[in-house]
PDB file of C-alpha atoms in Angstrom:
ATOM      1  CA  VAL A 103     -10.305 -31.828 -19.078  1.00 47.00           C
ATOM      2  CA  ALA A 104      -9.910 -29.303 -21.975  1.00 47.00           C
ATOM      3  CA  GLY A 105     -11.585 -26.602 -20.062  1.00 44.00           C
ATOM      4  CA  LEU A 106      -8.660 -26.851 -17.432  1.00 52.00           C
ATOM      5  CA  LEU A 107      -5.887 -26.195 -19.749  1.00 62.00           C
ATOM      6  CA  GLU A 108      -7.444 -23.047 -21.493  1.00 70.00           C
ATOM      7  CA  SER A 109      -9.209 -19.878 -20.518  1.00 73.00           C
ATOM      8  CA  PRO A 110     -13.301 -20.390 -20.190  1.00 72.00           C
ATOM      9  CA  THR A 111     -14.015 -18.097 -23.176  1.00 75.00           C
ATOM     10  CA  ALA A 112     -11.673 -20.005 -25.493  1.00 76.00           C
ATOM     11  CA  PHE A 113     -13.229 -23.364 -24.507  1.00 74.00           C
ATOM     12  CA  ALA A 114     -16.620 -22.036 -24.974  1.00 75.00           C
ATOM     13  CA  ARG A 115     -15.837 -20.471 -28.253  1.00 77.00           C
ATOM     14  CA  ARG A 116     -14.227 -24.003 -29.471  1.00 74.00           C
ATOM     15  CA  VAL A 117     -17.400 -25.940 -28.190  1.00 72.00           C
ATOM     16  CA  ALA A 118     -19.641 -23.641 -29.905  1.00 75.00           C
ATOM     17  CA  LYS A 119     -17.951 -24.007 -33.242  1.00 76.00           C
ATOM     18  CA  GLY A 120     -18.377 -27.677 -33.118  1.00 70.00           C
ATOM     19  CA  ARG A 121     -14.245 -28.106 -32.865  1.00 62.00           C
ATOM     20  CA  ALA A 122     -12.935 -30.965 -30.861  1.00 49.00           C
ATOM     21  CA  VAL A 123     -12.395 -30.338 -27.304  1.00 48.00           C
ATOM     22  CA  ARG A 124      -9.107 -31.588 -26.901  1.00 51.00           C
ATOM     23  CA  SER A 125      -6.558 -28.913 -25.765  1.00 51.00           C
ATOM     24  CA  ARG A 126      -4.162 -27.068 -28.026  1.00 52.00           C
ATOM     25  CA  PHE A 127      -1.502 -26.600 -25.345  1.00 52.00           C
ATOM     26  CA  PRO A 128       1.438 -29.355 -24.888  1.00 53.00           C
ATOM     27  CA  PRO A 129       0.711 -31.334 -21.630  1.00 52.00           C
ATOM     28  CA  GLY A 130       4.152 -29.972 -20.123  1.00 51.00           C
ATOM     29  CA  ARG A 131       2.727 -26.313 -20.015  1.00 48.00           C
ATOM     30  CA  LEU A 132       1.274 -24.882 -17.099  1.00 46.00           C
ATOM     31  CA  ALA A 133      -2.492 -24.512 -17.074  1.00 45.00           C
ATOM     32  CA  ARG A 134      -5.192 -22.398 -15.614  1.00 49.00           C
ATOM     33  CA  ARG A 135      -7.747 -24.426 -13.757  1.00 51.00           C
ATOM     34  CA  VAL A 136     -11.145 -23.201 -14.038  1.00 49.00           C
ATOM     35  CA  SER A 137     -13.581 -24.300 -11.495  1.00 53.00           C
ATOM     36  CA  LEU A 138     -17.296 -23.837 -11.875  1.00 51.00           C
ATOM     37  CA  PRO A 139     -19.741 -23.027  -8.967  1.00 55.00           C
ATOM     38  CA  ALA A 140     -21.323 -26.156  -7.561  1.00 54.00           C
ATOM     39  CA  ALA A 141     -24.830 -24.908  -8.920  1.00 51.00           C
ATOM     40  CA  SER A 142     -23.482 -25.339 -12.541  1.00 53.00           C
ATOM     41  CA  ARG A 143     -22.354 -28.544 -12.279  1.00 52.00           C
ATOM     42  CA  VAL A 144     -25.058 -31.066 -14.018  1.00 53.00           C
ATOM     43  CA  ALA A 145     -25.112 -34.496 -14.064  1.00 55.00           C
ATOM     44  CA  LEU A 146     -25.578 -35.722 -17.457  1.00 55.00           C
ATOM     45  CA  PRO A 147     -27.826 -38.767 -18.526  1.00 57.00           C
ATOM     46  CA  PRO A 148     -25.893 -41.777 -19.541  1.00 59.00           C
ATOM     47  CA  PRO A 149     -25.274 -42.252 -23.364  1.00 57.00           C
ATOM     48  CA  ASP A 150     -27.754 -43.444 -25.686  1.00 56.00           C
ATOM     49  CA  PRO A 151     -26.508 -46.909 -27.261  1.00 56.00           C
ATOM     50  CA  SER A 152     -28.324 -46.022 -30.405  1.00 55.00           C
ATOM     51  CA  GLY A 153     -26.367 -43.083 -31.102  1.00 52.00           C
ATOM     52  CA  GLY A 154     -29.366 -40.733 -31.187  1.00 49.00           C
ATOM     53  CA  LEU A 155     -32.820 -40.305 -30.137  1.00 49.00           C
ATOM     54  CA  VAL A 156     -35.251 -43.105 -31.681  1.00 46.00           C
ATOM     55  CA  ALA A 157     -38.976 -41.686 -32.503  1.00 45.00           C
ATOM     56  CA  GLU A 158     -41.827 -43.159 -30.641  1.00 45.00           C
ATOM     57  CA  CYS A 159     -43.127 -44.695 -34.006  1.00 48.00           C
ATOM     58  CA  GLY A 160     -40.037 -46.761 -34.220  1.00 53.00           C
ATOM     59  CA  ARG A 161     -38.775 -45.199 -37.502  1.00 54.00           C
ATOM     60  CA  ARG A 162     -35.475 -43.518 -37.869  1.00 56.00           C
ATOM     61  CA  PRO A 163     -33.462 -42.111 -35.290  1.00 53.00           C
ATOM     62  CA  LEU A 164     -33.916 -38.138 -34.669  1.00 52.00           C
ATOM     63  CA  SER A 165     -30.987 -35.787 -35.080  1.00 54.00           C
ATOM     64  CA  ARG A 166     -28.923 -34.939 -31.676  1.00 55.00           C
ATOM     65  CA  ALA A 167     -27.835 -31.536 -33.257  1.00 55.00           C
ATOM     66  CA  PRO A 168     -30.488 -29.412 -31.608  1.00 59.00           C
ATOM     67  CA  VAL A 169     -29.796 -31.066 -28.102  1.00 59.00           C
ATOM     68  CA  ALA A 170     -26.057 -30.860 -28.608  1.00 61.00           C
ATOM     69  CA  ALA A 171     -26.510 -27.034 -29.477  1.00 64.00           C
ATOM     70  CA  MET A 172     -28.585 -26.358 -26.434  1.00 66.00           C
ATOM     71  CA  ASP A 173     -26.046 -28.401 -24.101  1.00 78.00           C
ATOM     72  CA  SER A 174     -23.374 -26.090 -25.623  1.00 79.00           C
ATOM     73  CA  ARG A 175     -25.229 -23.007 -25.407  1.00 84.00           C
ATOM     74  CA  ASP A 176     -25.848 -23.767 -21.754  1.00 88.00           C
ATOM     75  CA  GLY A 177     -22.116 -24.928 -21.010  1.00 89.00           C
ATOM     76  CA  ILE A 178     -21.149 -21.461 -22.799  1.00 92.00           C
ATOM     77  CA  GLN A 179     -23.401 -19.460 -20.449  1.00 92.00           C
ATOM     78  CA  LYS A 180     -22.458 -21.461 -17.599  1.00 93.00           C
ATOM     79  CA  LEU A 181     -18.821 -20.757 -18.621  1.00 94.00           C
ATOM     80  CA  LEU A 182     -19.411 -17.126 -19.220  1.00 94.00           C
ATOM     81  CA  ALA A 183     -21.054 -16.635 -15.528  1.00 95.00           C
ATOM     82  CA  ALA A 184     -18.249 -18.519 -13.894  1.00 96.00           C
ATOM     83  CA  GLU A 185     -15.634 -16.118 -15.724  1.00 96.00           C
ATOM     84  CA  GLN A 186     -17.769 -13.127 -14.752  1.00 96.00           C
ATOM     85  CA  GLU A 187     -17.681 -14.396 -11.242  1.00 96.00           C
ATOM     86  CA  ALA A 188     -14.219 -14.962 -11.157  1.00 97.00           C
ATOM     87  CA  GLN A 189     -13.696 -11.454 -12.637  1.00 97.00           C
ATOM     88  CA  ALA A 190     -15.906 -10.178  -9.849  1.00 97.00           C
ATOM     89  CA  ILE A 191     -13.870 -12.081  -7.236  1.00 97.00           C
ATOM     90  CA  VAL A 192     -10.268 -10.731  -8.782  1.00 97.00           C
ATOM     91  CA  THR A 193     -11.872  -6.932  -8.818  1.00 97.00           C
ATOM     92  CA  ALA A 194     -13.083  -7.226  -5.273  1.00 97.00           C
ATOM     93  CA  ALA A 195      -9.414  -8.475  -4.480  1.00 97.00           C
ATOM     94  CA  ARG A 196      -7.805  -5.556  -6.035  1.00 97.00           C
ATOM     95  CA  ALA A 197     -10.262  -3.168  -4.264  1.00 97.00           C
ATOM     96  CA  GLU A 198      -9.341  -4.907  -0.896  1.00 97.00           C
ATOM     97  CA  LYS A 199      -5.684  -4.617  -1.443  1.00 97.00           C
ATOM     98  CA  THR A 200      -5.857  -0.786  -2.372  1.00 97.00           C
ATOM     99  CA  SER A 201      -7.737  -0.285   0.718  1.00 97.00           C
ATOM    100  CA  ARG A 202      -5.154  -2.003   2.788  1.00 97.00           C
ATOM    101  CA  LEU A 203      -2.426   0.014   0.852  1.00 97.00           C
ATOM    102  CA  ARG A 204      -4.149   3.059   1.645  1.00 97.00           C
ATOM    103  CA  GLN A 205      -4.791   2.380   5.306  1.00 97.00           C
ATOM    104  CA  ALA A 206      -0.970   1.222   5.854  1.00 97.00           C
ATOM    105  CA  LYS A 207      -0.126   4.359   4.204  1.00 97.00           C
ATOM    106  CA  ALA A 208      -2.249   6.467   6.545  1.00 97.00           C
ATOM    107  CA  GLU A 209      -1.206   4.824   9.622  1.00 97.00           C
ATOM    108  CA  ALA A 210       2.613   5.265   8.650  1.00 97.00           C
ATOM    109  CA  ASP A 211       2.078   8.877   7.756  1.00 97.00           C
ATOM    110  CA  ALA A 212       0.329   9.408  11.352  1.00 97.00           C
ATOM    111  CA  GLU A 213       3.325   7.393  13.079  1.00 97.00           C
ATOM    112  CA  ILE A 214       5.832   9.436  11.403  1.00 97.00           C
ATOM    113  CA  ALA A 215       4.024  12.622  12.202  1.00 97.00           C
ATOM    114  CA  ALA A 216       3.951  11.697  15.976  1.00 97.00           C
ATOM    115  CA  TYR A 217       7.831  10.789  15.829  1.00 97.00           C
ATOM    116  CA  ARG A 218       8.473  14.025  14.088  1.00 97.00           C
ATOM    117  CA  ALA A 219       6.357  16.139  16.810  1.00 97.00           C
ATOM    118  CA  GLN A 220       8.181  14.067  19.694  1.00 97.00           C
ATOM    119  CA  ARG A 221      11.537  14.885  18.376  1.00 97.00           C
ATOM    120  CA  GLU A 222      10.784  18.618  17.402  1.00 97.00           C
ATOM    121  CA  GLU A 223       9.588  18.642  21.179  1.00 96.00           C
ATOM    122  CA  LYS A 224      12.888  17.226  22.551  1.00 95.00           C
ATOM    123  CA  TYR A 225      14.696  19.725  20.260  1.00 93.00           C
ATOM    124  CA  GLN A 226      12.975  22.669  21.590  1.00 91.00           C
ATOM    125  CA  SER A 227      13.294  21.669  25.274  1.00 89.00           C
ATOM    126  CA  LEU A 228      17.296  21.162  24.547  1.00 87.00           C
ATOM    127  CA  LEU A 229      17.438  24.797  22.834  1.00 84.00           C
ATOM    128  CA  SER A 230      15.765  26.496  25.758  1.00 79.00           C
ATOM    129  CA  SER A 231      17.746  25.073  28.474  1.00 77.00           C
ATOM    130  CA  ARG A 232      21.143  25.756  26.681  1.00 74.00           C
ATOM    131  CA  VAL A 233      20.026  28.983  25.278  1.00 69.00           C
ATOM    132  CA  GLY A 234      17.201  30.209  27.560  1.00 64.00           C
ATOM    133  CA  ASP A 235      14.596  33.104  27.114  1.00 67.00           C
ATOM    134  CA  SER A 236      16.050  36.141  25.499  1.00 72.00           C
ATOM    135  CA  SER A 237      14.667  38.324  28.384  1.00 75.00           C
ATOM    136  CA  ALA A 238      16.365  36.234  31.174  1.00 77.00           C
ATOM    137  CA  ARG A 239      19.754  36.249  28.683  1.00 78.00           C
ATOM    138  CA  ALA A 240      19.402  40.199  28.632  1.00 82.00           C
ATOM    139  CA  ALA A 241      18.846  40.517  32.440  1.00 85.00           C
ATOM    140  CA  ARG A 242      22.017  37.982  33.104  1.00 87.00           C
ATOM    141  CA  LEU A 243      24.246  40.322  30.577  1.00 90.00           C
ATOM    142  CA  GLU A 244      23.025  43.610  32.433  1.00 93.00           C
ATOM    143  CA  THR A 245      23.927  42.058  36.151  1.00 94.00           C
ATOM    144  CA  ASP A 246      27.463  40.724  34.893  1.00 95.00           C
ATOM    145  CA  ALA A 247      27.916  44.033  33.335  1.00 96.00           C
ATOM    146  CA  ALA A 248      26.680  46.188  36.624  1.00 96.00           C
ATOM    147  CA  ASN A 249      29.195  43.838  38.755  1.00 96.00           C
ATOM    148  CA  ALA A 250      31.874  44.412  36.347  1.00 96.00           C
ATOM    149  CA  ILE A 251      31.754  48.031  36.729  1.00 97.00           C
ATOM    150  CA  GLU A 252      31.462  48.077  40.615  1.00 96.00           C
ATOM    151  CA  ARG A 253      34.878  45.929  40.523  1.00 96.00           C
ATOM    152  CA  VAL A 254      36.603  48.524  38.379  1.00 95.00           C
ATOM    153  CA  GLN A 255      35.349  51.378  40.571  1.00 95.00           C
ATOM    154  CA  THR A 256      36.357  49.600  43.626  1.00 94.00           C
ATOM    155  CA  GLN A 257      39.622  48.972  42.322  1.00 93.00           C
ATOM    156  CA  VAL A 258      40.098  52.672  41.131  1.00 92.00           C
ATOM    157  CA  ASN A 259      39.073  53.984  44.354  1.00 91.00           C
ATOM    158  CA  ALA A 260      41.196  51.607  45.917  1.00 91.00           C
ATOM    159  CA  GLY A 261      44.236  52.946  44.029  1.00 91.00           C
ATOM    160  CA  LYS A 262      43.160  56.433  43.772  1.00 91.00           C
ATOM    161  CA  LYS A 263      45.449  57.675  46.654  1.00 90.00           C
ATOM    162  CA  ALA A 264      48.480  55.969  45.719  1.00 90.00           C
ATOM    163  CA  VAL A 265      48.245  57.008  41.859  1.00 90.00           C
ATOM    164  CA  THR A 266      47.630  60.666  43.036  1.00 91.00           C
ATOM    165  CA  ASP A 267      50.720  60.738  45.713  1.00 90.00           C
ATOM    166  CA  MET A 268      52.954  59.346  42.956  1.00 91.00           C
ATOM    167  CA  LEU A 269      52.060  61.912  40.460  1.00 90.00           C
ATOM    168  CA  ALA A 270      52.571  64.618  42.741  1.00 90.00           C
ATOM    169  CA  ALA A 271      55.849  63.337  43.776  1.00 90.00           C
ATOM    170  CA  LYS A 272      56.809  63.041  40.155  1.00 89.00           C
ATOM    171  CA  VAL A 273      55.838  66.622  39.272  1.00 90.00           C
ATOM    172  CA  THR A 274      57.346  68.481  42.580  1.00 89.00           C
ATOM    173  CA  SER A 275      60.736  66.227  42.025  1.00 84.00           C
ATOM    174  CA  ALA A 276      61.452  67.335  38.535  1.00 64.00           C
TER     175      ALA A 276
END
């Protein structure tokens, strides 16, 4: 239960030092849950009612300290392995997130480039339809100028006789 309320390394350190396994956090605080892999869960034998191991010869009970130290080292190793596994999972998730972000950015850039090309093409077609090619524009201006010159010459030729008669009459009458 104490391992559910604190990090695996802190729990392992406290167990290794022989401190009580009770949590230092108040019960109302949020706890970080640590789940060990199924292979690391070991069924413990039922506790010995005598409180220790009895020697085969029946003398006094042997100390449980070496067994407890072995169990705590195994537990610490399992907790450290679980922490490393969790760190690997977090690292893999971060790498996956980064790759997804890069892929999304690349797709967005491609979409923006396609949209920009489409708009540029539309702008160029509009520009060419309104303004036209420079050679076509020059040819049109030349044709218009030639037509205007022809109209002026036609008007001059049409009014030439009347103007010369009027001038002759004015000069001779004076």
